Tab-separated table of C-alpha atoms in Angstrom:
chain	number	residue	atom	x	y	z
A	1	MET	CA	-20.337	25.993	32.170
A	2	ASN	CA	-17.192	28.070	32.187
A	3	LYS	CA	-15.837	28.501	28.632
A	4	THR	CA	-12.302	27.344	29.465
A	5	VAL	CA	-13.527	24.276	31.342
A	6	LEU	CA	-15.780	23.420	28.406
A	7	GLN	CA	-12.818	23.633	26.019
A	8	ILE	CA	-10.676	21.399	28.253
A	9	VAL	CA	-13.451	18.822	28.575
A	10	ARG	CA	-13.943	18.915	24.813
A	11	PHE	CA	-10.190	18.473	24.241
A	12	VAL	CA	-9.916	15.446	26.545
A	13	ALA	CA	-13.157	13.859	25.297
A	14	LEU	CA	-12.175	14.188	21.633
A	15	VAL	CA	-8.644	12.833	22.197
A	16	LEU	CA	-10.050	9.813	24.050
A	17	LEU	CA	-12.752	9.274	21.407
A	18	GLN	CA	-10.061	9.341	18.729
A	19	VAL	CA	-7.433	7.076	20.320
A	20	LEU	CA	-9.706	4.631	22.146
A	21	VAL	CA	-12.563	4.252	19.665
A	22	ILE	CA	-12.010	5.694	16.191
A	23	ASN	CA	-8.400	4.466	15.836
A	24	HIS	CA	-9.618	0.916	16.348
A	25	ILE	CA	-12.142	1.041	13.528
A	26	ARG	CA	-10.879	-1.142	10.719
A	27	LEU	CA	-12.388	-0.486	7.335
A	28	GLY	CA	-9.696	-1.898	5.113
A	29	GLY	CA	-6.148	-0.576	4.965
A	30	TYR	CA	-6.855	2.855	3.526
A	31	VAL	CA	-9.638	4.299	5.656
A	32	HIS	CA	-8.349	6.265	8.643
A	33	PRO	CA	-10.963	8.732	9.861
A	34	TYR	CA	-9.976	11.503	12.290
A	35	VAL	CA	-12.546	13.382	14.315
A	36	TYR	CA	-10.346	15.087	16.904
A	37	LEU	CA	-10.107	18.121	14.613
A	38	ILE	CA	-13.590	19.117	15.801
A	39	PHE	CA	-11.772	20.797	18.703
A	40	ILE	CA	-9.990	23.242	16.389
A	41	MET	CA	-13.133	23.668	14.273
A	42	LEU	CA	-15.259	24.747	17.246
A	43	LEU	CA	-12.877	27.291	18.823
A	44	PRO	CA	-14.472	30.796	19.091
A	45	PHE	CA	-14.158	33.104	16.066
A	46	ASN	CA	-12.198	35.678	18.081
A	47	THR	CA	-9.482	33.204	19.171
A	48	PRO	CA	-6.122	34.877	18.389
A	49	GLN	CA	-4.264	33.148	15.583
A	50	TRP	CA	-1.217	32.359	17.706
A	51	GLN	CA	-3.514	30.535	20.138
A	52	LEU	CA	-5.073	28.580	17.293
A	53	LEU	CA	-1.619	27.478	16.168
A	54	LEU	CA	-0.434	26.481	19.637
A	55	LEU	CA	-3.651	24.615	20.404
A	56	GLY	CA	-3.426	22.815	17.049
A	57	PHE	CA	0.149	21.811	17.770
A	58	VAL	CA	-0.619	20.588	21.307
A	59	LEU	CA	-3.699	18.678	20.145
A	60	GLY	CA	-1.766	16.969	17.344
A	61	LEU	CA	1.134	16.167	19.654
A	62	THR	CA	-1.247	14.581	22.178
A	63	ILE	CA	-2.641	12.294	19.470
A	64	ASP	CA	0.961	11.553	18.412
A	65	LEU	CA	1.897	10.462	21.935
A	66	PHE	CA	-0.843	7.868	21.796
A	67	THR	CA	-0.032	6.574	18.325
A	68	GLY	CA	3.764	6.738	18.638
A	69	THR	CA	4.107	8.969	15.558
A	70	LEU	CA	5.677	12.087	17.057
A	71	GLY	CA	5.312	15.151	14.833
A	72	LEU	CA	2.891	13.631	12.327
A	73	HIS	CA	-0.460	14.804	13.664
A	74	ALA	CA	1.191	17.864	15.229
A	75	GLY	CA	2.342	19.068	11.798
A	76	ALA	CA	-0.977	18.383	10.061
A	77	THR	CA	-3.127	19.952	12.778
A	78	THR	CA	-0.898	23.049	13.006
A	79	LEU	CA	-1.277	23.558	9.259
A	80	MET	CA	-5.041	23.154	9.554
A	81	ALA	CA	-5.161	25.686	12.404
A	82	PHE	CA	-3.101	28.070	10.280
A	83	CYS	CA	-5.593	27.765	7.409
A	84	ARG	CA	-8.703	28.081	9.599
A	85	PRO	CA	-9.245	31.877	9.257
A	86	SER	CA	-8.946	31.698	5.444
A	87	ILE	CA	-11.246	28.672	5.297
A	88	ILE	CA	-13.879	30.456	7.406
A	89	LYS	CA	-13.686	33.434	5.032
A	90	LEU	CA	-13.913	31.125	2.022
A	91	VAL	CA	-16.971	29.146	3.158
A	92	SER	CA	-18.794	32.201	4.521
A	93	GLY	CA	-18.583	34.214	1.280
A	94	ASN	CA	-20.655	37.381	1.678
A	95	GLN	CA	-22.497	36.160	4.758
A	96	LYS	CA	-21.821	38.131	7.930
A	97	PHE	CA	-22.326	36.664	11.375
A	98	GLU	CA	-22.531	39.626	13.715
A	99	ASN	CA	-23.667	38.005	16.918
A	100	VAL	CA	-22.207	34.529	16.472
A	101	GLN	CA	-19.272	33.936	18.840
A	102	GLU	CA	-18.151	30.501	17.784
A	103	PRO	CA	-18.888	28.073	14.958
A	104	ASN	CA	-22.022	26.205	15.994
A	105	LEU	CA	-24.491	24.166	14.084
A	106	GLY	CA	-27.606	25.851	15.475
A	107	GLN	CA	-26.837	29.392	14.312
A	108	LEU	CA	-24.791	28.775	11.202
A	109	GLY	CA	-26.735	25.880	9.727
A	110	GLY	CA	-25.844	22.442	8.429
A	111	ALA	CA	-24.883	23.576	4.920
A	112	TRP	CA	-22.332	26.100	6.172
A	113	PHE	CA	-20.893	23.547	8.584
A	114	PHE	CA	-20.712	20.861	5.933
A	115	ARG	CA	-18.635	23.124	3.650
A	116	TYR	CA	-16.485	24.125	6.626
A	117	ALA	CA	-15.899	20.475	7.594
A	118	ILE	CA	-15.000	19.476	4.009
A	119	CYS	CA	-12.332	22.189	3.721
A	120	MET	CA	-10.823	21.596	7.153
A	121	VAL	CA	-10.739	17.800	6.728
A	122	LEU	CA	-9.179	18.024	3.254
A	123	VAL	CA	-6.383	20.335	4.462
A	124	HIS	CA	-5.726	18.169	7.519
A	125	HIS	CA	-5.884	14.755	5.840
A	126	LEU	CA	-3.873	15.754	2.786
A	127	SER	CA	-1.040	17.181	4.893
A	128	LEU	CA	-1.216	14.211	7.278
A	129	PHE	CA	-0.972	11.592	4.537
A	130	VAL	CA	1.732	13.526	2.686
A	131	LEU	CA	3.796	13.862	5.883
A	132	GLU	CA	3.392	10.146	6.495
A	133	SER	CA	4.328	9.251	2.924
A	134	PHE	CA	7.682	11.047	3.086
A	135	SER	CA	8.962	7.962	4.725
A	136	PHE	CA	6.675	5.276	3.396
A	137	ARG	CA	3.955	5.698	0.805
A	138	LEU	CA	3.688	7.026	-2.727
A	139	MET	CA	1.537	9.824	-4.104
A	140	GLY	CA	-1.088	7.524	-5.628
A	141	GLN	CA	-1.632	5.884	-2.289
A	142	VAL	CA	-1.815	9.277	-0.571
A	143	LEU	CA	-4.655	10.319	-2.900
A	144	LEU	CA	-6.409	6.985	-2.524
A	145	ARG	CA	-6.274	7.246	1.252
A	146	LEU	CA	-7.481	10.846	1.083
A	147	LEU	CA	-10.429	9.943	-1.139
A	148	LEU	CA	-11.436	7.049	1.085
A	149	SER	CA	-10.750	8.575	4.517
A	150	ALA	CA	-12.000	12.141	4.089
A	151	PRO	CA	-15.689	11.257	3.456
A	152	VAL	CA	-15.722	8.964	6.501
A	153	SER	CA	-14.127	11.674	8.661
A	154	ILE	CA	-16.583	14.310	7.421
A	155	PHE	CA	-19.501	11.972	8.076
A	156	LEU	CA	-18.288	11.151	11.610
A	157	ILE	CA	-17.594	14.820	12.372
A	158	MET	CA	-21.074	15.889	11.246
A	159	MET	CA	-22.557	13.053	13.279
A	160	VAL	CA	-20.701	14.063	16.461
A	161	LEU	CA	-21.750	17.698	15.912
A	162	PHE	CA	-25.400	16.769	15.447
A	163	ILE	CA	-25.361	14.615	18.595
A	164	PHE	CA	-23.937	17.458	20.684
A	165	LYS	CA	-26.107	20.133	19.086
A	166	SER	CA	-29.079	19.180	21.230
A	167	GLU	CA	-26.870	19.098	24.321
A	168	ARG	CA	-25.813	22.702	23.793
A	169	LYS	CA	-29.363	24.014	23.633
A	170	ARG	CA	-30.229	22.681	27.060
A	171	GLU	CA	-27.409	24.638	28.697
B	1	MET	CA	16.309	46.661	16.422
B	2	HIS	CA	13.100	48.614	16.189
B	3	ASN	CA	12.489	47.281	12.698
B	4	LEU	CA	13.121	43.721	13.810
B	5	ARG	CA	10.596	44.067	16.638
B	6	ASP	CA	8.047	45.508	14.217
B	7	PHE	CA	8.695	42.710	11.797
B	8	ILE	CA	8.212	40.027	14.449
B	9	LEU	CA	5.042	41.666	15.764
B	10	LYS	CA	3.617	42.020	12.278
B	11	HIS	CA	4.404	38.487	11.202
B	12	HIS	CA	4.203	36.698	14.553
B	13	VAL	CA	1.561	34.256	13.281
B	14	VAL	CA	3.582	33.159	10.263
B	15	ILE	CA	6.766	32.933	12.335
B	16	LEU	CA	5.049	30.814	14.984
B	17	PHE	CA	3.493	28.647	12.279
B	18	ILE	CA	6.852	27.988	10.612
B	19	LEU	CA	8.482	27.313	13.994
B	20	LEU	CA	5.836	24.737	14.981
B	21	GLU	CA	5.987	23.023	11.579
B	22	VAL	CA	9.785	22.814	11.785
B	23	ILE	CA	9.518	21.240	15.254
B	24	SER	CA	6.949	18.735	13.918
B	25	ILE	CA	9.054	17.741	10.943
B	26	LEU	CA	12.201	17.426	13.079
B	27	LEU	CA	10.338	15.182	15.517
B	28	LEU	CA	8.976	13.122	12.654
B	29	ALA	CA	12.344	12.842	10.922
B	30	ASN	CA	14.046	11.726	14.128
B	31	SER	CA	11.439	9.138	15.031
B	32	GLN	CA	11.818	7.733	11.526
B	33	ARG	CA	15.611	7.658	11.568
B	34	PHE	CA	16.005	5.847	14.854
B	35	HIS	CA	12.663	4.102	14.367
B	36	ARG	CA	12.225	3.946	18.102
B	37	ASN	CA	9.983	6.285	20.004
B	38	ARG	CA	12.411	7.359	22.672
B	39	MET	CA	10.681	10.704	23.216
B	40	VAL	CA	7.472	8.949	24.118
B	41	ASN	CA	9.218	7.467	27.133
B	42	THR	CA	8.418	10.336	29.507
B	43	THR	CA	4.710	10.024	28.949
B	44	ASN	CA	4.556	6.347	28.177
B	45	ASP	CA	3.349	5.505	31.688
B	46	VAL	CA	0.437	7.932	31.394
B	47	VAL	CA	-0.487	6.765	27.898
B	48	GLY	CA	-0.048	3.151	28.993
B	49	LYS	CA	-2.352	3.623	31.972
B	50	ILE	CA	-5.118	5.108	29.823
B	51	TYR	CA	-4.809	2.303	27.287
B	52	GLU	CA	-4.822	-0.250	30.105
B	53	TRP	CA	-8.090	1.076	31.555
B	54	SER	CA	-9.681	0.936	28.142
B	55	SER	CA	-8.431	-2.564	27.387
B	56	GLU	CA	-9.575	-3.839	30.789
B	57	VAL	CA	-13.122	-2.978	29.775
B	58	GLY	CA	-12.681	-4.719	26.432
B	59	ASN	CA	-11.092	-7.772	28.028
B	60	TYR	CA	-14.322	-8.809	29.750
B	61	PHE	CA	-15.859	-9.368	26.364
B	62	ARG	CA	-12.996	-11.522	25.194
B	63	LEU	CA	-12.628	-13.773	28.234
B	64	ASN	CA	-14.082	-16.768	26.455
B	65	ASN	CA	-11.680	-16.578	23.550
B	66	ALA	CA	-8.733	-15.949	25.850
B	67	ASN	CA	-9.596	-18.983	27.945
B	68	GLU	CA	-9.799	-21.215	24.917
B	69	GLN	CA	-6.510	-19.963	23.586
B	70	LEU	CA	-4.744	-20.442	26.911
B	71	ALA	CA	-6.175	-23.942	27.317
B	72	GLU	CA	-4.899	-24.877	23.875
B	73	GLU	CA	-1.497	-23.543	24.733
B	74	ASN	CA	-1.461	-25.422	28.012
B	75	ALA	CA	-2.162	-28.628	26.165
B	76	MET	CA	0.650	-27.941	23.733
B	77	LEU	CA	3.100	-27.127	26.528
B	78	ARG	CA	2.166	-30.278	28.404
B	79	GLN	CA	2.964	-32.272	25.309
B	80	GLN	CA	6.340	-30.588	24.917
B	81	LEU	CA	7.057	-31.053	28.599
B	82	SER	CA	6.617	-34.796	28.294
B	83	ILE	CA	9.514	-34.791	25.852
B	84	VAL	CA	12.002	-32.916	28.061
B	85	TYR	CA	10.941	-34.395	31.384
B	86	ASP	CA	13.895	-36.408	32.585
B	87	THR	CA	12.578	-39.422	34.489
B	88	THR	CA	15.941	-40.386	36.003
B	89	THR	CA	16.569	-37.106	37.800
B	90	CYS	CA	12.961	-35.906	37.986
B	91	SER	CA	13.989	-32.470	36.655
B	92	TYR	CA	13.005	-30.365	33.730
B	93	ASP	CA	15.687	-29.318	31.313
B	94	ILE	CA	14.319	-26.308	29.539
B	95	SER	CA	17.439	-25.362	27.640
B	96	GLN	CA	16.936	-25.206	23.920
B	97	GLY	CA	20.242	-26.231	22.414
B	98	ASP	CA	22.785	-24.174	24.285
B	99	THR	CA	20.726	-20.987	24.432
B	100	LEU	CA	18.509	-20.389	27.389
B	101	TYR	CA	15.368	-18.340	27.008
B	102	LYS	CA	13.127	-16.871	29.636
B	103	TYR	CA	9.514	-16.138	28.718
B	104	ILE	CA	7.773	-13.169	30.330
B	105	PRO	CA	4.003	-13.203	29.782
B	106	ALA	CA	2.366	-9.837	29.079
B	107	GLN	CA	-0.929	-8.386	27.952
B	108	VAL	CA	-1.406	-6.036	25.049
B	109	VAL	CA	-2.928	-2.763	26.240
B	110	ASN	CA	-2.823	-0.957	22.925
B	111	ASN	CA	-2.267	-2.095	19.401
B	112	SER	CA	-2.764	-0.635	15.971
B	113	THR	CA	-2.785	-2.326	12.582
B	114	ASN	CA	-3.836	0.504	10.277
B	115	GLN	CA	-0.901	2.908	10.467
B	116	ALA	CA	2.154	2.919	8.246
B	117	ASN	CA	4.233	2.218	11.371
B	118	ASN	CA	2.435	0.223	14.012
B	119	TYR	CA	3.428	-0.041	17.654
B	120	ILE	CA	2.075	-2.282	20.386
B	121	ILE	CA	2.063	-1.310	24.055
B	122	ILE	CA	2.205	-4.072	26.687
B	123	ASN	CA	1.636	-3.946	30.443
B	124	LYS	CA	5.098	-5.140	31.476
B	125	GLY	CA	8.072	-2.797	31.780
B	126	ALA	CA	11.527	-2.327	33.244
B	127	VAL	CA	10.478	-3.528	36.709
B	128	ASP	CA	9.411	-6.841	35.164
B	129	GLY	CA	12.773	-7.274	33.474
B	130	ILE	CA	11.828	-6.096	29.996
B	131	GLN	CA	14.690	-4.559	28.055
B	132	ARG	CA	15.087	-2.956	24.664
B	133	ASP	CA	15.609	-5.314	21.678
B	134	MET	CA	13.928	-8.298	23.291
B	135	SER	CA	11.742	-10.284	20.930
B	136	VAL	CA	8.013	-10.699	21.396
B	137	ILE	CA	5.896	-13.637	20.290
B	138	SER	CA	2.298	-14.745	20.603
B	139	THR	CA	1.030	-18.294	20.874
B	140	ASP	CA	0.679	-18.359	17.081
B	141	GLY	CA	3.873	-16.704	15.877
B	142	ILE	CA	6.288	-13.817	16.152
B	143	VAL	CA	4.980	-10.327	16.958
B	144	GLY	CA	7.815	-7.791	17.083
B	145	VAL	CA	10.722	-6.264	18.965
B	146	VAL	CA	10.756	-4.166	22.129
B	147	THR	CA	11.831	-0.641	21.168
B	148	ASP	CA	11.175	1.318	24.308
B	149	VAL	CA	10.657	0.557	27.990
B	150	SER	CA	9.184	2.640	30.789
B	151	ARG	CA	8.715	1.508	34.376
B	152	HIS	CA	5.539	-0.506	33.906
B	153	TYR	CA	5.028	-0.533	30.154
B	154	ALA	CA	6.958	-1.282	27.006
B	155	SER	CA	6.354	-0.409	23.396
B	156	ILE	CA	6.964	-2.939	20.679
B	157	MET	CA	7.738	-2.303	17.046
B	158	SER	CA	5.205	-4.583	15.429
B	159	LEU	CA	5.988	-6.677	12.349
B	160	LEU	CA	3.545	-4.247	10.756
B	161	HIS	CA	6.165	-1.488	10.544
B	162	SER	CA	7.848	-0.018	7.489
B	163	LYS	CA	11.287	-0.619	9.041
B	164	SER	CA	10.624	-4.144	10.236
B	165	VAL	CA	12.827	-6.841	8.677
B	166	VAL	CA	13.007	-10.399	10.014
B	167	GLY	CA	15.580	-12.984	8.978
B	168	VAL	CA	13.699	-16.164	8.078
B	169	ARG	CA	14.208	-19.673	6.782
B	170	ILE	CA	11.927	-21.551	4.444
B	171	LYS	CA	11.160	-24.776	6.264
B	172	GLU	CA	10.894	-26.985	3.183
B	173	SER	CA	14.126	-25.910	1.473
B	174	GLN	CA	16.135	-24.494	4.422
B	175	GLU	CA	16.801	-21.455	2.229
B	176	LEU	CA	17.360	-18.120	4.045
B	177	ALA	CA	15.370	-14.996	3.203
B	178	SER	CA	13.890	-11.979	4.913
B	179	VAL	CA	10.332	-10.879	5.591
B	180	LYS	CA	9.022	-7.331	5.394
B	181	TRP	CA	5.610	-5.743	5.716
B	182	GLU	CA	4.772	-3.937	2.531
B	183	THR	CA	1.128	-4.356	1.963
B	184	ASN	CA	-1.495	-2.285	3.675
B	185	ASN	CA	-3.145	-5.385	4.998
B	186	TYR	CA	-2.257	-6.460	8.523
B	187	ARG	CA	-2.541	-10.130	7.579
B	188	TYR	CA	0.158	-10.276	4.902
B	189	GLY	CA	3.906	-9.811	4.613
B	190	MET	CA	6.415	-10.072	1.777
B	191	VAL	CA	9.476	-12.265	1.202
B	192	GLU	CA	11.491	-10.518	-1.479
B	193	ASP	CA	14.832	-12.272	-1.699
B	194	ILE	CA	14.057	-15.853	-2.645
B	195	PRO	CA	16.740	-17.332	-4.956
B	196	THR	CA	15.409	-18.167	-8.446
B	197	HIS	CA	15.880	-21.904	-8.161
B	198	ILE	CA	13.588	-22.104	-5.143
B	199	MET	CA	9.929	-22.607	-5.998
B	200	LEU	CA	7.410	-22.156	-3.235
B	201	GLN	CA	3.961	-23.664	-2.904
B	202	LYS	CA	0.989	-22.109	-1.214
B	203	GLY	CA	1.071	-23.225	2.411
B	204	ASP	CA	4.874	-23.556	2.727
B	205	THR	CA	6.031	-22.653	6.211
B	206	ILE	CA	8.290	-19.688	7.009
B	207	LEU	CA	10.259	-19.847	10.281
B	208	THR	CA	12.734	-17.515	11.970
B	209	SER	CA	16.346	-18.281	11.119
B	210	SER	CA	19.277	-18.630	13.469
B	211	HIS	CA	20.855	-15.658	11.699
B	212	SER	CA	18.337	-13.313	13.239
B	213	TYR	CA	19.981	-12.022	16.396
B	214	ILE	CA	16.623	-10.941	17.732
B	215	PHE	CA	14.339	-13.949	17.521
B	216	PRO	CA	15.165	-17.463	18.703
B	217	GLU	CA	15.396	-20.027	15.925
B	218	ASP	CA	12.446	-21.922	14.427
B	219	LEU	CA	9.600	-19.704	15.548
B	220	MET	CA	6.559	-19.536	13.313
B	221	VAL	CA	6.412	-16.449	11.071
B	222	GLY	CA	3.733	-17.388	8.569
B	223	THR	CA	2.742	-19.459	5.574
B	224	VAL	CA	3.107	-18.720	1.883
B	225	GLU	CA	-0.084	-17.312	0.409
B	226	GLU	CA	1.025	-16.497	-3.130
B	227	PHE	CA	4.275	-17.054	-5.016
B	228	TYR	CA	5.479	-14.555	-7.637
B	229	PRO	CA	8.231	-15.984	-9.860
B	230	THR	CA	10.049	-13.207	-11.724
B	231	ALA	CA	11.653	-13.743	-15.112
B	232	VAL	CA	13.738	-10.578	-15.148
B	233	ASP	CA	14.947	-10.176	-11.602
B	234	ALA	CA	17.300	-12.628	-10.025
B	235	LEU	CA	15.064	-13.024	-7.001
B	236	ASN	CA	11.549	-14.321	-6.553
B	237	LYS	CA	8.919	-12.862	-4.295
B	238	ALA	CA	6.223	-14.393	-2.182
B	239	LYS	CA	3.309	-13.014	-0.239
B	240	ILE	CA	2.953	-14.655	3.151
B	241	ARG	CA	0.162	-14.750	5.679
B	242	PHE	CA	1.392	-13.911	9.176
B	243	ALA	CA	0.729	-16.645	11.706
B	244	THR	CA	-0.084	-13.999	14.309
B	245	ASP	CA	-3.447	-12.313	13.966
B	246	PHE	CA	-2.491	-8.748	14.902
B	247	ALA	CA	-6.081	-7.576	14.968
B	248	THR	CA	-7.041	-9.777	17.916
B	249	LEU	CA	-3.684	-9.855	19.689
B	250	ARG	CA	-4.128	-9.986	23.508
B	251	HIS	CA	-1.576	-12.230	25.215
B	252	VAL	CA	2.089	-12.129	24.251
B	253	TYR	CA	5.390	-13.420	25.602
B	254	VAL	CA	8.546	-11.337	25.772
B	255	ILE	CA	11.603	-13.529	25.273
B	256	GLN	CA	14.716	-12.830	27.276
B	257	ASP	CA	17.798	-14.416	25.756
B	258	LEU	CA	19.955	-15.207	28.786
B	259	HIS	CA	23.049	-15.613	26.636
B	260	LYS	CA	22.615	-12.321	24.825
B	261	PRO	CA	25.053	-10.267	26.988
B	262	GLU	CA	27.703	-12.910	26.343
B	263	LEU	CA	26.992	-12.928	22.607
B	264	ASP	CA	27.006	-9.130	22.459
B	265	SER	CA	30.340	-8.804	24.234
B	266	LEU	CA	31.830	-11.385	21.878
B	267	LYS	CA	30.542	-9.457	18.884
B	268	ALA	CA	31.910	-6.221	20.367
B	269	ARG	CA	35.353	-7.816	20.723
B	270	LEU	CA	35.282	-8.883	17.070
B	271	GLU	CA	34.744	-5.297	15.917
């Protein structure tokens, strides 16, 4: 499949998964998992940074249109996209991936991806909950929501990645 | 000039990042200040359509419950009708006091209960006569206020919203108060301004008051779940359970107050 088409399909599928399924999961008042960030996580390593930022902004804004919280997800996802290069450097350490074009589970391994997901989710969720709290919640509640939501998000993200890992091999 | 171009080229990522964050925060700040999602209007029809498709699928699984609920409501309406049915003229007088209300039935196509500010989208819009600031109720109790209308859809600020305040009356004592949503739980709300001499019991009924310009009088809001008397403050608090179950909300009615234009123009003349 053409790379651009694949990215568009992934974008649409993840937005729909988020707003039609995940947003309706109710696990008490504090647990709000977000999986749409997989889109930013899986962009090729050589994506220019300005593209990362714009894509993050557009993705967040799309989620915002559905939830009626304009600017909230856009801000958090843009920040996450901004941090992505540093996070990749941080979780890779001394490892070098010469022939790997984009983050994928098959070539980089579950452990690397798990660390990657933890960092990305923490940056995203923390900024999201802080942005939301400027108008509503207090710091204690922000941390509580982070502690409860982040593990669920990471779990769901890893699950989605594992499901689609087998798909990618068949291509 | 040359230096400026170099500077922008060198730091284009950081500049773009700051620009996008500023846009985000401005959008967020504005949507909070006016607490109505006016910007969403342009895309509301698209978003509404997608939500409608998704809820159509879900609706098949809830047909049984919906039928039961509608049958119950029919029975209740029949009973009320027998009171207002005028046998001498064979006509129905549906005026409630001197205010006339028109009920527009609608279906919920999207609803959230787990955000800090929850909105509901319904499948009726401007072409069906929905206007901003109309009140919305379910068969069980009040739901919210219309904040934005597109051609075929409308978004409603749910009671589960940080800016939502409803003027209410305690049925047993006729005392006025106001209800907010402050807990994280979609089932409960807070009454914070109960005068000290009023003691509430669990199960006391909270209704809308005539002082609320949005909701008609005497609609069900909820029942008292827990009463918190305060020794220091002058006002008592109570936790109430909303009569409407927001998690399973499907059918709602938008209320059009036919006397509202008259009332508004009178208020405008006073100011």
